[in-house]
JSON list of C-alpha atoms in Angstrom, two decimals:
[
{"chain": "A", "resi": 902, "resn": "MET", "atom": "CA", "xyz": [32.58, -36.91, -86.79]},
{"chain": "A", "resi": 903, "resn": "SER", "atom": "CA", "xyz": [30.87, -37.38, -83.47]},
{"chain": "A", "resi": 904, "resn": "LEU", "atom": "CA", "xyz": [31.39, -35.08, -80.55]},
{"chain": "A", "resi": 905, "resn": "GLY", "atom": "CA", "xyz": [30.76, -36.87, -77.30]},
{"chain": "A", "resi": 906, "resn": "VAL", "atom": "CA", "xyz": [30.31, -35.25, -73.95]},
{"chain": "A", "resi": 907, "resn": "THR", "atom": "CA", "xyz": [32.77, -36.59, -71.46]},
{"chain": "A", "resi": 908, "resn": "PRO", "atom": "CA", "xyz": [31.97, -36.52, -67.79]},
{"chain": "A", "resi": 909, "resn": "ALA", "atom": "CA", "xyz": [33.97, -34.25, -65.55]},
{"chain": "A", "resi": 910, "resn": "ALA", "atom": "CA", "xyz": [37.06, -35.93, -64.14]},
{"chain": "A", "resi": 911, "resn": "ASN", "atom": "CA", "xyz": [36.14, -34.95, -60.60]},
{"chain": "A", "resi": 912, "resn": "PRO", "atom": "CA", "xyz": [32.57, -34.10, -59.58]},
{"chain": "A", "resi": 913, "resn": "PRO", "atom": "CA", "xyz": [32.25, -30.92, -57.53]},
{"chain": "A", "resi": 914, "resn": "THR", "atom": "CA", "xyz": [32.61, -31.45, -53.81]},
{"chain": "A", "resi": 915, "resn": "PHE", "atom": "CA", "xyz": [30.08, -30.14, -51.34]},
{"chain": "A", "resi": 916, "resn": "ASP", "atom": "CA", "xyz": [31.29, -27.08, -49.50]},
{"chain": "A", "resi": 917, "resn": "PRO", "atom": "CA", "xyz": [28.78, -25.80, -46.90]},
{"chain": "A", "resi": 918, "resn": "SER", "atom": "CA", "xyz": [30.47, -22.41, -46.64]},
{"chain": "A", "resi": 919, "resn": "GLU", "atom": "CA", "xyz": [30.27, -21.92, -50.41]},
{"chain": "A", "resi": 920, "resn": "CYS", "atom": "CA", "xyz": [26.59, -22.87, -50.37]},
{"chain": "A", "resi": 921, "resn": "ALA", "atom": "CA", "xyz": [25.89, -20.43, -47.52]},
{"chain": "A", "resi": 922, "resn": "SER", "atom": "CA", "xyz": [27.75, -17.70, -49.38]},
{"chain": "A", "resi": 923, "resn": "ARG", "atom": "CA", "xyz": [25.68, -18.30, -52.53]},
{"chain": "A", "resi": 924, "resn": "SER", "atom": "CA", "xyz": [22.50, -18.24, -50.48]},
{"chain": "A", "resi": 925, "resn": "HIS", "atom": "CA", "xyz": [23.58, -14.94, -48.93]},
{"chain": "A", "resi": 926, "resn": "GLU", "atom": "CA", "xyz": [24.35, -13.42, -52.34]},
{"chain": "A", "resi": 927, "resn": "VAL", "atom": "CA", "xyz": [20.96, -14.48, -53.70]},
{"chain": "A", "resi": 928, "resn": "GLN", "atom": "CA", "xyz": [19.28, -13.01, -50.60]},
{"chain": "A", "resi": 929, "resn": "ARG", "atom": "CA", "xyz": [21.13, -9.74, -51.19]},
{"chain": "A", "resi": 930, "resn": "LEU", "atom": "CA", "xyz": [19.84, -9.71, -54.77]},
{"chain": "A", "resi": 931, "resn": "ALA", "atom": "CA", "xyz": [16.28, -10.22, -53.52]},
{"chain": "A", "resi": 932, "resn": "TRP", "atom": "CA", "xyz": [16.62, -7.32, -51.08]},
{"chain": "A", "resi": 933, "resn": "ARG", "atom": "CA", "xyz": [18.04, -5.07, -53.81]},
{"chain": "A", "resi": 934, "resn": "MET", "atom": "CA", "xyz": [15.03, -5.98, -55.91]},
{"chain": "A", "resi": 935, "resn": "LYS", "atom": "CA", "xyz": [12.75, -5.06, -52.99]},
{"chain": "A", "resi": 936, "resn": "THR", "atom": "CA", "xyz": [14.53, -1.70, -52.80]},
{"chain": "A", "resi": 937, "resn": "CYS", "atom": "CA", "xyz": [13.60, -1.14, -56.45]},
{"chain": "A", "resi": 938, "resn": "VAL", "atom": "CA", "xyz": [9.99, -2.00, -55.59]},
{"chain": "A", "resi": 939, "resn": "ASP", "atom": "CA", "xyz": [10.09, 0.64, -52.85]},
{"chain": "A", "resi": 940, "resn": "GLN", "atom": "CA", "xyz": [11.52, 3.18, -55.29]},
{"chain": "A", "resi": 941, "resn": "ALA", "atom": "CA", "xyz": [8.74, 2.38, -57.77]},
{"chain": "A", "resi": 942, "resn": "ASP", "atom": "CA", "xyz": [6.22, 3.00, -54.97]},
{"chain": "A", "resi": 943, "resn": "THR", "atom": "CA", "xyz": [7.76, 6.43, -54.37]},
{"chain": "A", "resi": 944, "resn": "VAL", "atom": "CA", "xyz": [7.51, 7.30, -58.07]},
{"chain": "A", "resi": 945, "resn": "LEU", "atom": "CA", "xyz": [3.93, 6.05, -58.20]},
{"chain": "A", "resi": 946, "resn": "ALA", "atom": "CA", "xyz": [3.01, 8.27, -55.25]},
{"chain": "A", "resi": 947, "resn": "SER", "atom": "CA", "xyz": [4.50, 11.26, -57.10]},
{"chain": "A", "resi": 948, "resn": "LEU", "atom": "CA", "xyz": [2.56, 10.36, -60.24]},
{"chain": "A", "resi": 949, "resn": "ARG", "atom": "CA", "xyz": [-0.67, 10.17, -58.23]},
{"chain": "A", "resi": 950, "resn": "LYS", "atom": "CA", "xyz": [-0.05, 13.70, -56.94]},
{"chain": "A", "resi": 951, "resn": "ILE", "atom": "CA", "xyz": [0.42, 14.94, -60.50]},
{"chain": "A", "resi": 952, "resn": "GLN", "atom": "CA", "xyz": [-2.81, 13.25, -61.56]},
{"chain": "A", "resi": 953, "resn": "LEU", "atom": "CA", "xyz": [-4.70, 15.12, -58.83]},
{"chain": "A", "resi": 954, "resn": "GLU", "atom": "CA", "xyz": [-3.72, 18.49, -60.26]},
{"chain": "A", "resi": 955, "resn": "GLU", "atom": "CA", "xyz": [-6.71, 20.28, -61.77]},
{"chain": "A", "resi": 956, "resn": "TRP", "atom": "CA", "xyz": [-5.45, 21.48, -65.10]},
{"chain": "A", "resi": 957, "resn": "GLN", "atom": "CA", "xyz": [-8.40, 22.71, -67.12]},
{"chain": "A", "resi": 958, "resn": "SER", "atom": "CA", "xyz": [-6.72, 23.05, -70.49]},
{"chain": "A", "resi": 959, "resn": "PRO", "atom": "CA", "xyz": [-6.85, 20.27, -73.10]},
{"chain": "A", "resi": 960, "resn": "ALA", "atom": "CA", "xyz": [-3.06, 20.02, -72.83]},
{"chain": "A", "resi": 961, "resn": "GLY", "atom": "CA", "xyz": [-3.34, 19.57, -69.05]},
{"chain": "A", "resi": 962, "resn": "ARG", "atom": "CA", "xyz": [-5.92, 16.84, -69.43]},
{"chain": "A", "resi": 963, "resn": "GLY", "atom": "CA", "xyz": [-3.75, 15.14, -72.05]},
{"chain": "A", "resi": 964, "resn": "TYR", "atom": "CA", "xyz": [-0.77, 15.35, -69.71]},
{"chain": "A", "resi": 965, "resn": "ARG", "atom": "CA", "xyz": [-2.76, 13.72, -66.90]},
{"chain": "A", "resi": 966, "resn": "THR", "atom": "CA", "xyz": [-3.91, 10.98, -69.29]},
{"chain": "A", "resi": 967, "resn": "THR", "atom": "CA", "xyz": [-0.31, 10.32, -70.32]},
{"chain": "A", "resi": 968, "resn": "ILE", "atom": "CA", "xyz": [0.78, 10.23, -66.67]},
{"chain": "A", "resi": 969, "resn": "ALA", "atom": "CA", "xyz": [-2.01, 7.75, -65.89]},
{"chain": "A", "resi": 970, "resn": "PHE", "atom": "CA", "xyz": [-0.87, 5.53, -68.77]},
{"chain": "A", "resi": 971, "resn": "HIS", "atom": "CA", "xyz": [2.72, 5.53, -67.53]},
{"chain": "A", "resi": 972, "resn": "ALA", "atom": "CA", "xyz": [1.64, 5.00, -63.92]},
{"chain": "A", "resi": 973, "resn": "SER", "atom": "CA", "xyz": [-0.34, 1.95, -64.99]},
{"chain": "A", "resi": 974, "resn": "ALA", "atom": "CA", "xyz": [2.66, 0.51, -66.82]},
{"chain": "A", "resi": 975, "resn": "LEU", "atom": "CA", "xyz": [4.92, 1.22, -63.84]},
{"chain": "A", "resi": 976, "resn": "MET", "atom": "CA", "xyz": [2.43, -0.46, -61.50]},
{"chain": "A", "resi": 977, "resn": "ARG", "atom": "CA", "xyz": [2.48, -3.62, -63.61]},
{"chain": "A", "resi": 978, "resn": "ALA", "atom": "CA", "xyz": [6.28, -3.58, -63.69]},
{"chain": "A", "resi": 979, "resn": "ARG", "atom": "CA", "xyz": [6.36, -3.02, -59.92]},
{"chain": "A", "resi": 980, "resn": "GLU", "atom": "CA", "xyz": [4.06, -5.99, -59.33]},
{"chain": "A", "resi": 981, "resn": "ASN", "atom": "CA", "xyz": [6.19, -8.20, -61.57]},
{"chain": "A", "resi": 982, "resn": "LEU", "atom": "CA", "xyz": [9.37, -7.08, -59.80]},
{"chain": "A", "resi": 983, "resn": "ASP", "atom": "CA", "xyz": [7.82, -7.69, -56.40]},
{"chain": "A", "resi": 984, "resn": "GLY", "atom": "CA", "xyz": [6.83, -11.21, -57.45]},
{"chain": "A", "resi": 985, "resn": "ALA", "atom": "CA", "xyz": [10.28, -11.86, -58.88]},
{"chain": "A", "resi": 986, "resn": "ALA", "atom": "CA", "xyz": [11.91, -10.66, -55.65]},
{"chain": "A", "resi": 987, "resn": "ALA", "atom": "CA", "xyz": [9.77, -13.12, -53.68]},
{"chain": "A", "resi": 988, "resn": "LEU", "atom": "CA", "xyz": [10.83, -15.94, -56.00]},
{"chain": "A", "resi": 989, "resn": "VAL", "atom": "CA", "xyz": [14.50, -15.01, -55.68]},
{"chain": "A", "resi": 990, "resn": "LEU", "atom": "CA", "xyz": [14.22, -14.91, -51.90]},
{"chain": "A", "resi": 991, "resn": "ARG", "atom": "CA", "xyz": [12.53, -18.33, -51.91]},
{"chain": "A", "resi": 992, "resn": "HIS", "atom": "CA", "xyz": [15.30, -19.63, -54.16]},
{"chain": "A", "resi": 993, "resn": "SER", "atom": "CA", "xyz": [17.93, -18.39, -51.71]},
{"chain": "A", "resi": 994, "resn": "GLN", "atom": "CA", "xyz": [16.22, -20.38, -48.97]},
{"chain": "A", "resi": 995, "resn": "ASN", "atom": "CA", "xyz": [16.16, -23.46, -51.21]},
{"chain": "A", "resi": 996, "resn": "ILE", "atom": "CA", "xyz": [19.91, -23.11, -51.76]},
{"chain": "A", "resi": 997, "resn": "SER", "atom": "CA", "xyz": [20.43, -23.31, -48.00]},
{"chain": "A", "resi": 998, "resn": "VAL", "atom": "CA", "xyz": [18.10, -26.30, -47.65]},
{"chain": "A", "resi": 999, "resn": "GLN", "atom": "CA", "xyz": [19.67, -28.17, -50.56]},
{"chain": "A", "resi": 1000, "resn": "GLY", "atom": "CA", "xyz": [23.14, -27.39, -49.28]},
{"chain": "A", "resi": 1001, "resn": "GLY", "atom": "CA", "xyz": [22.27, -28.88, -45.93]},
{"chain": "A", "resi": 1002, "resn": "ARG", "atom": "CA", "xyz": [21.32, -32.15, -47.63]},
{"chain": "A", "resi": 1003, "resn": "GLY", "atom": "CA", "xyz": [24.63, -32.36, -49.47]},
{"chain": "A", "resi": 1004, "resn": "HIS", "atom": "CA", "xyz": [23.34, -31.58, -53.00]}
]
């Protein structure tokens, strides 16, 4: 038994308004991602303040070490999210360009 893929009866038609709407939605996603980057920056600033505390006890030093570990992980995640947001924004611009060419 062979299952063949049949082409769509009618190919999708180009609709400039639909393409612009998709581009806008993708742009909105990119800006929401940038908002998350900003929020990560706020958390990182708070973590830096905690790291500057001068706890002398072994528990305090351990706490600062743990905070530094988590801050490092958050910084990597923030950088990845920032890069992803830039890619999403670039993609939204490509949607507009491709839509203008009738693709």
